[in-house]
Short mmCIF file of C-alpha atoms in Angstrom, two decimals:
data_model
loop_
_atom_site.label_atom_id
_atom_site.label_comp_id
_atom_site.label_asym_id
_atom_site.label_seq_id
_atom_site.Cartn_x
_atom_site.Cartn_y
_atom_site.Cartn_z
CA MET K 1 -13.63 22.67 -10.36
CA GLN K 2 -10.17 24.24 -12.25
CA ASP K 3 -10.81 27.90 -11.31
CA THR K 4 -11.34 28.24 -7.23
CA GLY K 5 -15.09 29.68 -8.03
CA MET K 6 -16.68 26.80 -8.75
CA MET K 7 -15.09 24.96 -5.55
CA LYS K 8 -16.53 27.88 -3.61
CA GLN K 9 -19.88 27.53 -5.52
CA TYR K 10 -19.93 23.61 -4.36
CA ALA K 11 -18.65 24.47 -0.79
CA THR K 12 -20.76 27.21 0.38
CA ASP K 13 -24.32 25.34 -1.25
CA LEU K 14 -22.62 22.93 1.10
CA LEU K 15 -22.57 24.87 3.34
CA ARG K 16 -25.56 27.07 3.47
CA ARG K 17 -27.72 22.94 3.58
CA VAL K 18 -26.53 23.36 6.90
CA GLY K 19 -27.59 26.96 7.67
CA TYR K 20 -23.66 28.21 6.90
CA GLN K 21 -24.61 32.20 6.30
CA ALA K 22 -20.98 33.12 6.42
CA PRO K 23 -18.92 34.19 3.57
CA ILE K 24 -16.43 31.42 2.36
CA ALA K 25 -13.43 32.01 -0.11
CA VAL K 26 -11.23 29.47 -1.32
CA VAL K 27 -8.11 29.22 -3.21
CA TRP K 28 -5.22 27.48 -4.02
CA ALA K 29 -2.01 27.44 -1.96
CA ASP K 30 1.31 26.21 -2.76
CA ASP K 31 1.16 23.68 0.41
CA THR K 32 0.59 19.80 0.78
CA THR K 33 -2.60 19.86 1.86
CA ALA K 34 -5.62 21.54 2.52
CA SER K 35 -6.51 23.89 5.06
CA THR K 36 -8.84 26.34 7.06
CA THR K 37 -9.28 29.09 8.21
CA GLY K 38 -13.14 29.11 8.92
CA LEU K 39 -13.34 31.91 6.60
CA VAL K 40 -10.64 30.40 3.54
CA ILE K 41 -10.10 27.79 2.53
CA MET K 42 -6.43 26.70 1.23
CA MET K 43 -5.91 23.66 -1.51
CA PRO K 44 -3.31 22.22 -2.14
CA LYS K 45 -2.29 21.90 -6.29
CA GLU K 46 -1.39 18.15 -6.50
CA PHE K 47 -2.44 15.73 -3.67
CA TYR K 48 -0.17 12.30 -3.28
CA GLY K 49 -0.08 12.65 -7.09
CA VAL K 50 -3.05 14.11 -8.05
CA LYS K 51 -3.85 16.81 -10.04
CA LEU K 52 -5.86 19.35 -8.71
CA ASN K 53 -4.75 22.14 -10.64
CA ASN K 54 -3.12 22.50 -13.72
CA GLY K 55 -2.46 25.84 -14.36
CA LYS K 56 -5.75 25.75 -17.58
CA LYS K 57 -9.59 26.41 -17.69
CA ASN K 58 -9.88 22.82 -18.45
CA ARG K 59 -12.62 20.44 -15.94
CA PRO K 60 -10.07 18.11 -13.98
CA ASN K 61 -10.40 14.64 -14.73
CA ARG K 62 -12.96 12.53 -12.32
CA ARG K 63 -9.98 11.37 -9.40
CA ALA K 64 -8.88 15.48 -9.57
CA ILE K 65 -12.41 16.00 -8.57
CA LYS K 66 -13.43 13.80 -5.74
CA VAL K 67 -10.62 14.35 -4.17
CA ILE K 68 -10.53 18.32 -4.26
CA LYS K 69 -14.70 17.07 -3.27
CA GLY K 70 -13.83 15.09 -0.22
CA LEU K 71 -11.04 17.70 0.84
CA LEU K 72 -13.04 20.37 0.57
CA LEU K 73 -15.79 18.17 2.67
CA HIS K 74 -13.56 18.03 4.96
CA GLU K 75 -12.31 21.58 6.01
CA ILE K 76 -16.13 22.11 5.14
CA GLY K 77 -16.42 20.12 8.47
CA HIS K 78 -13.75 21.93 9.84
CA SER K 79 -15.07 25.67 9.33
CA LEU K 80 -17.80 23.90 11.39
CA GLN K 81 -15.79 24.47 15.08
CA PRO K 82 -15.50 27.10 16.37
CA LEU K 83 -12.01 27.17 15.35
CA LYS K 84 -11.51 30.67 16.92
CA GLU K 85 -11.95 29.48 20.57
CA ILE K 86 -10.47 25.64 19.46
CA ALA K 87 -6.41 27.90 18.99
CA GLU K 88 -7.47 30.07 22.29
CA LYS K 89 -7.62 26.68 24.62
CA GLU K 90 -4.69 25.47 22.11
CA ARG K 91 -3.33 28.18 23.52
CA ALA K 92 -3.81 28.90 27.42
CA THR K 93 -3.83 25.16 28.40
CA ASN K 94 -0.03 24.63 25.90
CA LEU K 95 -2.12 21.18 24.13
CA HIS K 96 -0.07 19.65 21.44
CA HIS K 97 -2.28 20.84 18.50
CA THR K 98 -1.76 16.91 16.84
CA VAL K 99 -3.63 15.65 19.32
CA VAL K 100 -6.06 19.03 18.98
CA ASN K 101 -6.44 18.20 15.50
CA LEU K 102 -6.79 14.43 15.79
CA PHE K 103 -9.77 14.57 17.93
CA LEU K 104 -11.24 17.24 15.51
CA ASP K 105 -10.87 15.70 12.71
CA VAL K 106 -12.76 12.75 14.52
CA HIS K 107 -15.49 15.26 15.24
CA LEU K 108 -16.49 16.99 11.85
CA GLU K 109 -15.71 13.85 9.61
CA ARG K 110 -19.03 12.34 12.07
CA LEU K 111 -20.61 15.18 11.01
CA VAL K 112 -19.52 15.24 7.72
CA GLN K 113 -20.99 11.74 6.88
CA LEU K 114 -24.31 12.83 8.96
CA ALA K 115 -24.84 16.19 7.15
CA PHE K 116 -23.55 15.12 3.10
CA LYS K 117 -24.61 11.55 3.36
CA SER K 118 -24.88 12.29 -0.67
CA GLU K 119 -21.74 13.42 -1.20
CA ILE K 120 -19.28 11.47 1.61
CA ASP K 121 -18.38 9.41 -0.87
CA ASN K 122 -15.38 11.89 -1.75
CA LEU K 123 -15.02 11.68 2.11
CA TYR K 124 -13.59 8.17 1.65
CA TYR K 125 -12.41 8.36 -1.43
CA VAL K 126 -9.41 10.74 -0.42
CA ARG K 127 -8.90 8.55 3.20
CA LYS K 128 -8.42 5.79 0.19
CA LEU K 129 -5.82 8.19 -1.16
CA ILE K 130 -4.04 9.16 2.29
CA ARG K 131 -3.81 5.65 3.50
CA LYS K 132 -2.44 4.33 0.09
CA HIS K 133 0.61 6.49 0.74
CA MET K 134 0.97 7.12 4.34
CA LEU K 135 0.09 3.59 5.61
CA LYS K 136 3.91 2.32 5.80
CA THR K 137 4.70 6.17 7.06
CA TYR K 138 2.13 5.75 10.46
CA ILE K 139 3.09 2.03 11.24
CA ALA K 140 7.26 3.16 10.91
CA ASP K 141 6.50 6.11 12.24
CA TYR K 142 3.89 4.55 15.40
CA ASN K 143 7.65 1.20 14.94
CA ALA K 144 10.09 3.84 15.90
CA ALA K 145 8.18 5.93 19.21
CA SER K 146 9.45 4.87 22.51
CA ASP K 147 5.97 5.93 23.92
CA PHE K 148 2.48 5.82 24.23
CA PRO K 149 1.99 9.47 23.18
CA SER K 150 4.52 10.21 20.96
CA LYS K 151 3.06 6.85 18.90
CA ALA K 152 -0.28 8.79 19.03
CA ILE K 153 0.58 12.17 17.34
CA ASN K 154 3.84 10.60 15.73
CA ILE K 155 6.34 13.07 16.84
CA ASN K 156 9.65 11.35 18.26
#
């Protein structure tokens, strides 16, 4: 999965399982997490200390493969959501994107669990990795927030 072709094939195969036929692209990005436009999935080169793309053609280790697959599963879930319409509603209602994304994440991860049962361990692996690295920060942000909405979305 070192080159993006293997990641694209994995994403395309998963999407076809649920009847999604539109082409999807997967690219490496200089970012700390994965994201998607619905048509393109941008993958980080490193995620919480796990090197996903070392710039070489060799195959990544098992840990990196689990993270790559878990991130792709999550972003595929977003690709199945009506992202354009959701963005329009955000703008029209001034809903905070962090709050909207939280609900979208809960929704998509449940869908992904149902649609891709054989792949779900990869998503769980990513969740555990995030928890390991971010739990102390989340607790500190929560304790520092002055009201419930701020606590819920980690902004002060």
